[in-house]
mmCIF file of C-alpha atoms in Angstrom:
data_model
loop_
_atom_site.group_PDB
_atom_site.id
_atom_site.type_symbol
_atom_site.label_atom_id
_atom_site.label_comp_id
_atom_site.label_asym_id
_atom_site.label_seq_id
_atom_site.Cartn_x
_atom_site.Cartn_y
_atom_site.Cartn_z
ATOM 1 C CA MET A 23 -100.441 112.817 -38.536
ATOM 2 C CA SER A 24 -97.485 112.075 -40.591
ATOM 3 C CA GLY A 25 -95.616 108.979 -41.048
ATOM 4 C CA ASN A 26 -92.393 108.714 -42.959
ATOM 5 C CA VAL A 27 -88.671 107.725 -43.161
ATOM 6 C CA GLU A 28 -86.962 111.004 -42.538
ATOM 7 C CA ILE A 29 -83.466 111.761 -44.057
ATOM 8 C CA GLU A 30 -81.616 114.470 -42.736
ATOM 9 C CA ARG A 31 -78.148 115.881 -43.247
ATOM 10 C CA LYS A 32 -76.899 118.107 -40.378
ATOM 11 C CA PHE A 33 -73.804 120.538 -40.721
ATOM 12 C CA LEU A 34 -72.100 123.353 -38.264
ATOM 13 C CA VAL A 35 -72.141 126.964 -39.535
ATOM 14 C CA ALA A 36 -69.003 128.541 -40.813
ATOM 15 C CA SER A 37 -70.285 131.946 -40.631
ATOM 16 C CA SER A 38 -73.288 134.175 -39.801
ATOM 17 C CA ASP A 39 -74.415 135.186 -43.149
ATOM 18 C CA TRP A 40 -77.045 132.931 -43.568
ATOM 19 C CA ARG A 41 -78.918 135.715 -41.042
ATOM 20 C CA ASP A 42 -79.502 137.743 -44.262
ATOM 21 C CA GLU A 43 -81.574 135.130 -45.851
ATOM 22 C CA VAL A 44 -83.980 134.181 -43.212
ATOM 23 C CA SER A 45 -87.652 133.587 -44.409
ATOM 24 C CA GLN A 46 -89.128 132.725 -40.927
ATOM 25 C CA ALA A 47 -88.091 132.476 -37.311
ATOM 26 C CA ASP A 48 -89.797 130.477 -34.592
ATOM 27 C CA PRO A 49 -89.220 129.851 -31.019
ATOM 28 C CA ILE A 50 -88.859 125.898 -30.302
ATOM 29 C CA ARG A 51 -89.186 124.247 -26.759
ATOM 30 C CA GLN A 52 -88.832 120.402 -26.693
ATOM 31 C CA ALA A 53 -88.522 117.525 -24.312
ATOM 32 C CA TYR A 54 -87.681 113.835 -24.590
ATOM 33 C CA VAL A 55 -90.258 111.780 -22.481
ATOM 34 C CA ALA A 56 -88.530 108.717 -23.178
ATOM 35 C CA VAL A 57 -85.025 107.722 -24.750
ATOM 36 C CA THR A 58 -84.724 103.689 -25.081
ATOM 37 C CA ASP A 59 -82.546 101.653 -26.974
ATOM 38 C CA LYS A 60 -84.907 101.575 -29.871
ATOM 39 C CA LEU A 61 -86.496 105.158 -30.305
ATOM 40 C CA ASN A 62 -87.138 107.950 -28.698
ATOM 41 C CA VAL A 63 -90.309 110.198 -27.890
ATOM 42 C CA ARG A 64 -90.290 113.677 -28.177
ATOM 43 C CA VAL A 65 -92.883 116.742 -27.319
ATOM 44 C CA ARG A 66 -92.319 119.998 -28.952
ATOM 45 C CA ARG A 67 -93.741 123.290 -28.687
ATOM 46 C CA TYR A 68 -93.190 124.949 -32.196
ATOM 47 C CA GLY A 69 -94.341 128.637 -32.536
ATOM 48 C CA PRO A 70 -98.267 128.497 -31.652
ATOM 49 C CA ASP A 71 -98.462 124.495 -32.437
ATOM 50 C CA ALA A 72 -97.450 121.584 -30.308
ATOM 51 C CA PHE A 73 -96.485 117.946 -31.531
ATOM 52 C CA LEU A 74 -95.390 114.369 -30.192
ATOM 53 C CA THR A 75 -93.036 112.689 -32.561
ATOM 54 C CA VAL A 76 -92.036 108.975 -32.003
ATOM 55 C CA LYS A 77 -88.454 108.541 -33.614
ATOM 56 C CA GLY A 78 -86.784 105.137 -34.332
ATOM 57 C CA LYS A 79 -83.392 104.956 -34.022
ATOM 58 C CA ALA A 80 -81.306 105.905 -36.940
ATOM 59 C CA VAL A 81 -79.781 103.270 -39.471
ATOM 60 C CA GLY A 82 -77.201 105.156 -41.407
ATOM 61 C CA ILE A 83 -78.976 108.608 -42.223
ATOM 62 C CA THR A 84 -82.399 107.050 -42.352
ATOM 63 C CA ARG A 85 -84.890 106.971 -39.453
ATOM 64 C CA LYS A 86 -88.712 106.036 -39.126
ATOM 65 C CA GLU A 87 -90.891 108.873 -37.676
ATOM 66 C CA ILE A 88 -94.257 109.234 -36.848
ATOM 67 C CA GLU A 89 -95.565 112.521 -35.676
ATOM 68 C CA THR A 90 -98.828 114.083 -34.407
ATOM 69 C CA ALA A 91 -99.897 117.214 -33.713
ATOM 70 C CA VAL A 92 -101.216 117.519 -29.838
ATOM 71 C CA PRO A 93 -102.957 120.086 -27.791
ATOM 72 C CA VAL A 94 -100.285 122.740 -26.609
ATOM 73 C CA GLU A 95 -101.770 122.076 -23.077
ATOM 74 C CA PHE A 96 -100.665 118.530 -23.182
ATOM 75 C CA VAL A 97 -97.130 119.416 -23.802
ATOM 76 C CA GLU A 98 -96.996 121.975 -21.067
ATOM 77 C CA ALA A 99 -98.424 119.451 -18.860
ATOM 78 C CA VAL A 100 -95.643 117.098 -19.392
ATOM 79 C CA LEU A 101 -92.990 119.712 -19.231
ATOM 80 C CA ALA A 102 -94.765 121.153 -15.606
ATOM 81 C CA GLU A 103 -95.054 117.554 -14.001
ATOM 82 C CA GLY A 104 -91.460 116.872 -15.236
ATOM 83 C CA LEU A 105 -92.364 113.693 -17.343
ATOM 84 C CA PHE A 106 -89.381 113.771 -19.263
ATOM 85 C CA GLN A 107 -85.524 112.868 -19.579
ATOM 86 C CA GLY A 108 -82.557 115.534 -18.868
ATOM 87 C CA GLN A 109 -83.582 118.895 -19.671
ATOM 88 C CA PRO A 110 -85.785 120.670 -22.318
ATOM 89 C CA VAL A 111 -84.005 122.067 -25.213
ATOM 90 C CA GLU A 112 -84.641 125.464 -26.336
ATOM 91 C CA LYS A 113 -83.837 126.799 -29.619
ATOM 92 C CA THR A 114 -84.865 129.484 -32.309
ATOM 93 C CA ARG A 115 -85.352 127.896 -35.798
ATOM 94 C CA TYR A 116 -84.817 129.939 -38.792
ATOM 95 C CA LEU A 117 -85.857 128.965 -42.422
ATOM 96 C CA VAL A 118 -83.359 129.658 -45.058
ATOM 97 C CA PRO A 119 -84.130 129.251 -48.489
ATOM 98 C CA HIS A 120 -81.524 128.575 -50.753
ATOM 99 C CA LYS A 121 -81.611 127.583 -54.389
ATOM 100 C CA GLY A 122 -85.063 125.763 -54.316
ATOM 101 C CA PHE A 123 -83.962 123.970 -50.899
ATOM 102 C CA THR A 124 -84.759 125.046 -47.464
ATOM 103 C CA PHE A 125 -82.211 124.939 -44.644
ATOM 104 C CA GLU A 126 -83.399 124.990 -41.149
ATOM 105 C CA ILE A 127 -80.782 126.647 -38.993
ATOM 106 C CA ASP A 128 -81.373 126.160 -35.340
ATOM 107 C CA VAL A 129 -79.580 128.319 -32.773
ATOM 108 C CA PHE A 130 -79.748 126.893 -29.329
ATOM 109 C CA GLU A 131 -80.363 128.960 -25.952
ATOM 110 C CA GLY A 132 -80.050 128.066 -22.312
ATOM 111 C CA ALA A 133 -77.663 125.567 -21.369
ATOM 112 C CA ASN A 134 -77.113 124.718 -25.239
ATOM 113 C CA ALA A 135 -76.205 128.350 -25.873
ATOM 114 C CA GLY A 136 -73.540 128.899 -28.703
ATOM 115 C CA LEU A 137 -74.575 125.711 -30.747
ATOM 116 C CA VAL A 138 -75.970 126.664 -34.220
ATOM 117 C CA VAL A 139 -76.792 123.910 -36.563
ATOM 118 C CA ALA A 140 -78.229 123.704 -39.818
ATOM 119 C CA GLU A 141 -80.246 120.894 -41.424
ATOM 120 C CA ILE A 142 -81.634 119.650 -44.831
ATOM 121 C CA GLU A 143 -84.164 117.225 -45.307
ATOM 122 C CA LEU A 144 -83.616 115.045 -48.616
ATOM 123 C CA GLU A 145 -85.685 112.658 -50.327
ATOM 124 C CA SER A 146 -83.045 110.095 -50.770
ATOM 125 C CA GLU A 147 -79.667 109.279 -49.167
ATOM 126 C CA GLU A 148 -78.259 110.019 -52.476
ATOM 127 C CA SER A 149 -80.042 113.239 -53.041
ATOM 128 C CA ASP A 150 -77.610 116.091 -54.433
ATOM 129 C CA PHE A 151 -78.324 119.527 -52.689
ATOM 130 C CA PRO A 152 -76.707 122.992 -52.800
ATOM 131 C CA ARG A 153 -73.788 124.125 -50.578
ATOM 132 C CA PRO A 154 -74.178 127.354 -49.415
ATOM 133 C CA PRO A 155 -70.950 129.491 -48.450
ATOM 134 C CA TRP A 156 -71.847 129.676 -44.768
ATOM 135 C CA LEU A 157 -72.391 125.879 -44.529
ATOM 136 C CA GLY A 158 -69.644 124.361 -42.418
ATOM 137 C CA GLU A 159 -68.583 120.810 -41.116
ATOM 138 C CA GLU A 160 -71.000 117.992 -41.578
ATOM 139 C CA VAL A 161 -72.062 116.350 -38.350
ATOM 140 C CA THR A 162 -74.973 113.919 -39.491
ATOM 141 C CA ALA A 163 -73.032 110.963 -38.063
ATOM 142 C CA ASP A 164 -71.956 112.588 -34.558
ATOM 143 C CA HIS A 165 -74.801 111.490 -32.370
ATOM 144 C CA ARG A 166 -73.691 114.390 -29.941
ATOM 145 C CA TYR A 167 -75.514 116.889 -32.209
ATOM 146 C CA SER A 168 -78.847 115.113 -31.801
ATOM 147 C CA ASN A 169 -81.367 116.851 -29.629
ATOM 148 C CA SER A 170 -81.856 113.982 -27.302
ATOM 149 C CA TYR A 171 -78.180 113.751 -26.632
ATOM 150 C CA LEU A 172 -78.306 117.573 -26.086
ATOM 151 C CA ALA A 173 -81.253 117.118 -23.655
ATOM 152 C CA GLN A 174 -79.110 115.179 -21.552
ATOM 153 C CA HIS A 175 -75.171 116.647 -22.143
ATOM 154 C CA SER A 176 -75.680 120.090 -22.621
ATOM 155 C CA TRP A 177 -73.304 121.904 -25.124
ATOM 156 C CA SER A 178 -71.861 124.160 -22.574
ATOM 157 C CA GLU A 179 -70.084 120.919 -21.109
ATOM 158 C CA TRP A 180 -68.724 119.521 -24.374
ATOM 159 C CA GLY A 181 -68.484 122.051 -26.913
ATOM 160 C CA PRO A 182 -65.582 124.262 -27.510
ATOM 161 C CA PRO A 183 -65.330 127.651 -26.087
ATOM 162 C CA VAL A 184 -67.512 130.145 -27.622
ATOM 163 C CA GLU A 185 -65.386 133.433 -29.191
ATOM 164 C CA PRO A 186 -67.476 136.498 -28.895
ATOM 165 C CA PRO A 187 -68.565 137.600 -32.065
ATOM 166 C CA GLY A 188 -66.447 139.928 -34.145
ATOM 167 C CA GLY A 189 -64.084 140.050 -31.104
ATOM 168 C CA GLN A 190 -65.929 142.954 -29.594
ATOM 169 C CA VAL A 191 -65.228 143.717 -26.188
ATOM 170 C CA GLY A 192 -67.797 145.634 -23.920
ATOM 171 C CA GLY A 193 -70.229 145.998 -26.702
ATOM 172 C CA GLN A 194 -73.953 145.494 -26.483
ATOM 173 C CA MET B 5 -106.171 116.491 -23.108
ATOM 174 C CA SER B 6 -106.505 115.747 -19.312
ATOM 175 C CA GLY B 7 -104.052 115.539 -16.547
ATOM 176 C CA ASN B 8 -104.475 114.374 -13.248
ATOM 177 C CA VAL B 9 -103.265 112.168 -10.374
ATOM 178 C CA GLU B 10 -104.867 108.634 -10.677
ATOM 179 C CA ILE B 11 -106.001 106.834 -8.146
ATOM 180 C CA GLU B 12 -107.129 103.126 -9.036
ATOM 181 C CA ARG B 13 -107.549 99.978 -7.162
ATOM 182 C CA LYS B 14 -107.118 96.736 -9.192
ATOM 183 C CA PHE B 15 -108.647 93.317 -8.111
ATOM 184 C CA LEU B 16 -109.198 89.861 -9.708
ATOM 185 C CA VAL B 17 -112.736 88.370 -10.013
ATOM 186 C CA ALA B 18 -114.171 85.660 -8.195
ATOM 187 C CA SER B 19 -116.906 84.759 -10.649
ATOM 188 C CA SER B 20 -118.401 85.988 -13.789
ATOM 189 C CA ASP B 21 -121.706 87.094 -12.215
ATOM 190 C CA TRP B 22 -120.746 90.654 -13.171
ATOM 191 C CA ARG B 23 -121.607 89.900 -16.777
ATOM 192 C CA ASP B 24 -125.244 90.231 -15.858
ATOM 193 C CA GLU B 25 -125.012 93.947 -15.160
ATOM 194 C CA VAL B 26 -122.759 95.053 -17.993
ATOM 195 C CA SER B 27 -123.496 98.435 -19.486
ATOM 196 C CA GLN B 28 -120.965 99.085 -22.045
ATOM 197 C CA ALA B 29 -118.397 96.788 -23.720
ATOM 198 C CA ASP B 30 -115.663 98.034 -26.187
ATOM 199 C CA PRO B 31 -112.394 96.589 -27.577
ATOM 200 C CA ILE B 32 -109.285 98.037 -26.369
ATOM 201 C CA ARG B 33 -105.645 97.467 -28.079
ATOM 202 C CA GLN B 34 -102.833 99.250 -26.671
ATOM 203 C CA ALA B 35 -98.951 99.159 -26.725
ATOM 204 C CA TYR B 36 -96.194 100.576 -24.652
ATOM 205 C CA VAL B 37 -93.836 102.954 -26.819
ATOM 206 C CA ALA B 38 -91.608 103.234 -24.141
ATOM 207 C CA VAL B 39 -91.105 101.904 -20.521
ATOM 208 C CA THR B 40 -88.333 103.756 -18.520
ATOM 209 C CA ASP B 41 -87.592 103.899 -14.911
ATOM 210 C CA LYS B 42 -89.536 107.116 -14.644
ATOM 211 C CA LEU B 43 -92.582 106.585 -16.812
ATOM 212 C CA ASN B 44 -94.430 104.720 -19.461
ATOM 213 C CA VAL B 45 -95.875 106.177 -22.672
ATOM 214 C CA ARG B 46 -98.945 104.191 -23.812
ATOM 215 C CA VAL B 47 -101.058 104.135 -27.078
ATOM 216 C CA ARG B 48 -104.012 102.971 -27.075
ATOM 217 C CA ARG B 49 -107.042 102.137 -29.631
ATOM 218 C CA TYR B 50 -110.538 102.237 -27.278
ATOM 219 C CA GLY B 51 -113.529 101.625 -29.375
ATOM 220 C CA PRO B 52 -113.616 104.301 -32.171
ATOM 221 C CA ASP B 53 -111.201 106.435 -30.652
ATOM 222 C CA ALA B 54 -107.664 106.687 -29.878
ATOM 223 C CA PHE B 55 -105.390 108.160 -27.157
ATOM 224 C CA LEU B 56 -101.707 108.832 -25.823
ATOM 225 C CA THR B 57 -101.015 108.760 -22.266
ATOM 226 C CA VAL B 58 -97.733 109.289 -20.271
ATOM 227 C CA LYS B 59 -97.983 107.976 -16.934
ATOM 228 C CA GLY B 60 -95.629 108.414 -14.042
ATOM 229 C CA LYS B 61 -94.191 105.607 -11.794
ATOM 230 C CA ALA B 62 -96.775 104.658 -9.077
ATOM 231 C CA VAL B 63 -95.979 106.193 -5.437
ATOM 232 C CA GLY B 64 -98.303 104.087 -3.543
ATOM 233 C CA ILE B 65 -101.413 103.796 -5.192
ATOM 234 C CA THR B 66 -101.180 107.383 -6.838
ATOM 235 C CA ARG B 67 -99.557 108.428 -9.889
ATOM 236 C CA LYS B 68 -99.262 110.976 -12.533
ATOM 237 C CA GLU B 69 -101.067 110.477 -15.625
ATOM 238 C CA ILE B 70 -101.459 112.990 -18.588
ATOM 239 C CA GLU B 71 -103.494 111.932 -21.777
ATOM 240 C CA THR B 72 -104.411 113.401 -24.795
ATOM 241 C CA ALA B 73 -106.647 111.899 -27.895
ATOM 242 C CA VAL B 74 -104.584 111.499 -31.013
ATOM 243 C CA PRO B 75 -105.600 110.321 -34.378
ATOM 244 C CA VAL B 76 -106.247 106.785 -34.971
ATOM 245 C CA GLU B 77 -103.956 106.947 -37.851
ATOM 246 C CA PHE B 78 -101.183 107.669 -35.442
ATOM 247 C CA VAL B 79 -101.480 104.791 -33.295
ATOM 248 C CA GLU B 80 -101.918 102.339 -36.336
ATOM 249 C CA ALA B 81 -98.702 103.864 -37.728
ATOM 250 C CA VAL B 82 -96.995 103.220 -34.486
ATOM 251 C CA LEU B 83 -98.231 99.576 -33.956
ATOM 252 C CA ALA B 84 -97.551 99.038 -38.044
ATOM 253 C CA GLU B 85 -93.737 100.386 -37.455
ATOM 254 C CA GLY B 86 -93.127 98.174 -34.327
ATOM 255 C CA LEU B 87 -92.311 101.388 -32.637
ATOM 256 C CA PHE B 88 -93.180 99.887 -29.117
ATOM 257 C CA GLN B 89 -91.901 97.606 -26.353
ATOM 258 C CA GLY B 90 -92.480 94.056 -25.799
ATOM 259 C CA GLN B 91 -96.085 92.816 -27.301
ATOM 260 C CA PRO B 92 -99.492 94.786 -27.961
ATOM 261 C CA VAL B 93 -102.205 93.909 -24.987
ATOM 262 C CA GLU B 94 -105.405 93.154 -26.443
ATOM 263 C CA LYS B 95 -108.674 93.095 -24.352
ATOM 264 C CA THR B 96 -112.478 93.793 -23.813
ATOM 265 C CA ARG B 97 -113.555 96.698 -21.178
ATOM 266 C CA TYR B 98 -116.796 96.201 -19.685
ATOM 267 C CA LEU B 99 -118.200 99.019 -17.618
ATOM 268 C CA VAL B 100 -120.198 97.598 -14.792
ATOM 269 C CA PRO B 101 -122.122 100.063 -12.288
ATOM 270 C CA HIS B 102 -122.364 99.181 -9.030
ATOM 271 C CA LYS B 103 -124.123 101.018 -6.151
ATOM 272 C CA GLY B 104 -123.147 104.462 -7.565
ATOM 273 C CA PHE B 105 -119.604 103.460 -8.709
ATOM 274 C CA THR B 106 -118.314 102.203 -12.075
ATOM 275 C CA PHE B 107 -116.165 99.147 -12.251
ATOM 276 C CA GLU B 108 -113.959 98.492 -15.316
ATOM 277 C CA ILE B 109 -113.557 95.138 -15.734
ATOM 278 C CA ASP B 110 -110.625 93.837 -18.578
ATOM 279 C CA VAL B 111 -111.186 90.421 -20.088
ATOM 280 C CA PHE B 112 -107.620 90.008 -21.711
ATOM 281 C CA GLU B 113 -107.105 88.257 -25.010
ATOM 282 C CA GLY B 114 -104.441 86.600 -26.907
ATOM 283 C CA ALA B 115 -101.090 85.880 -24.999
ATOM 284 C CA ASN B 116 -102.980 87.216 -21.830
ATOM 285 C CA ALA B 117 -106.168 85.313 -22.351
ATOM 286 C CA GLY B 118 -107.526 83.881 -19.139
ATOM 287 C CA LEU B 119 -106.909 86.912 -17.027
ATOM 288 C CA VAL B 120 -109.625 89.142 -15.925
ATOM 289 C CA VAL B 121 -109.026 92.293 -13.721
ATOM 290 C CA ALA B 122 -111.637 94.599 -12.132
ATOM 291 C CA GLU B 123 -110.529 98.256 -11.331
ATOM 292 C CA ILE B 124 -112.192 101.072 -9.738
ATOM 293 C CA GLU B 125 -111.140 104.645 -9.880
ATOM 294 C CA LEU B 126 -111.275 106.587 -6.505
ATOM 295 C CA GLU B 127 -110.884 110.327 -5.578
ATOM 296 C CA SER B 128 -108.767 109.784 -2.641
ATOM 297 C CA GLU B 129 -106.300 106.895 -1.235
ATOM 298 C CA GLU B 130 -109.009 107.033 1.861
ATOM 299 C CA SER B 131 -112.279 106.693 -0.388
ATOM 300 C CA ASP B 132 -114.593 104.044 0.497
ATOM 301 C CA PHE B 133 -116.491 101.901 -2.147
ATOM 302 C CA PRO B 134 -118.736 98.993 -2.293
ATOM 303 C CA ARG B 135 -117.345 95.280 -2.752
ATOM 304 C CA PRO B 136 -119.574 93.426 -5.090
ATOM 305 C CA PRO B 137 -119.862 89.640 -4.174
ATOM 306 C CA TRP B 138 -117.912 88.863 -7.548
ATOM 307 C CA LEU B 139 -114.920 91.127 -6.561
ATOM 308 C CA GLY B 140 -112.026 88.838 -5.920
ATOM 309 C CA GLU B 141 -108.421 89.543 -4.161
ATOM 310 C CA GLU B 142 -106.943 92.910 -4.208
ATOM 311 C CA VAL B 143 -103.885 93.122 -6.569
ATOM 312 C CA THR B 144 -103.331 96.722 -6.683
ATOM 313 C CA ALA B 145 -99.775 96.450 -5.244
ATOM 314 C CA ASP B 146 -98.712 93.363 -7.565
ATOM 315 C CA HIS B 147 -96.793 95.104 -10.632
ATOM 316 C CA ARG B 148 -97.462 91.968 -12.489
ATOM 317 C CA TYR B 149 -100.727 92.913 -13.314
ATOM 318 C CA SER B 150 -100.086 96.058 -14.797
ATOM 319 C CA ASN B 151 -100.571 96.256 -18.510
ATOM 320 C CA SER B 152 -97.086 97.363 -19.050
ATOM 321 C CA TYR B 153 -95.773 94.195 -17.266
ATOM 322 C CA LEU B 154 -98.169 92.089 -19.232
ATOM 323 C CA ALA B 155 -96.858 93.592 -22.601
ATOM 324 C CA GLN B 156 -93.629 91.818 -21.949
ATOM 325 C CA HIS B 157 -94.588 88.764 -19.787
ATOM 326 C CA SER B 158 -97.558 87.278 -21.071
ATOM 327 C CA TRP B 159 -100.238 85.890 -18.355
ATOM 328 C CA SER B 160 -99.688 82.564 -20.205
ATOM 329 C CA GLU B 161 -96.153 82.380 -19.001
ATOM 330 C CA TRP B 162 -96.723 83.126 -15.382
ATOM 331 C CA GLY B 163 -100.739 83.088 -14.609
ATOM 332 C CA PRO B 164 -102.289 79.802 -12.789
ATOM 333 C CA PRO B 165 -103.423 77.152 -15.376
ATOM 334 C CA VAL B 166 -106.936 78.213 -16.777
ATOM 335 C CA GLU B 167 -109.709 75.993 -15.931
ATOM 336 C CA PRO B 168 -112.503 75.534 -18.731
ATOM 337 C CA PRO B 169 -115.838 77.391 -17.847
ATOM 338 C CA GLY B 170 -118.325 75.382 -16.067
ATOM 339 C CA GLY B 171 -116.508 72.471 -16.643
ATOM 340 C CA GLN B 172 -117.736 71.996 -20.208
ATOM 341 C CA VAL B 173 -116.073 69.668 -22.693
ATOM 342 C CA GLY B 174 -116.505 69.700 -26.391
ATOM 343 C CA GLY B 175 -118.788 72.435 -25.972
ATOM 344 C CA GLN B 176 -119.246 75.357 -28.068
#
């Protein structure tokens, strides 16, 4: 169980050069059991583990977050019974260490395929942090990049068209 | 973790004669983290234990329910941070065995003081069950007696006036 005020900043990525520095990769599958004016309730499979998290609505870039580990079977039952809003969100999370910090890079799949987002967790709103060359535009304040929004409004519906990587045609 | 379809019937009580047959009594404190059109998410302290439950909206007297034990600290943090709708519901739950069945009798406290509700869990909608003399009017279909409704609309606002027990005046 952990409870804390979470300060995260979120960015698009400008290139895939971060892939050379990945230290860990895990599949994530999550769904929003409830999304209200005040908070959301999320269940998440993260690698072999499972969590339930209550997140208060953001105030600036700060939000209350209370999380607990739960049995994998609990999350699977919530998913199987359809007790959630919108669609489950599927992605792979890559950890990318950089100058003493760790970026979390989420590569989305399914209906949100094409979207790649980098996040960094900070101790305070004023904390300084390094900007690797592959870091793109900041989208912390754009609520469309929240996973709870993506669960109800797929990136495939509102994101820009995806260009094939490297302009390859007919490749694997 | 348990997941099942829950069939419960709910009654008012016509007298306090059930008190002679109580086998167990535990304090319950619970709150609704979220209440949506589709489901509610409840955290509960029950004696020394704590649970999180996702309940689908009732279809007749049947509803989906998925529950998991969680750390007591998780529930306390949700309560302390105010990450719930309405007010917490406080009550004492008495278990009352009767002819091979067990009634759960909830004596509400705080803003819902005066309300006493008896519930019995059944295997199917058609299951027969005994009717002890103290069992009152059935209120299974009256959504006002749901704890999620009581969390937002206190019994003190909509229930009948409470008569003092035994007409005592000035007693302890």
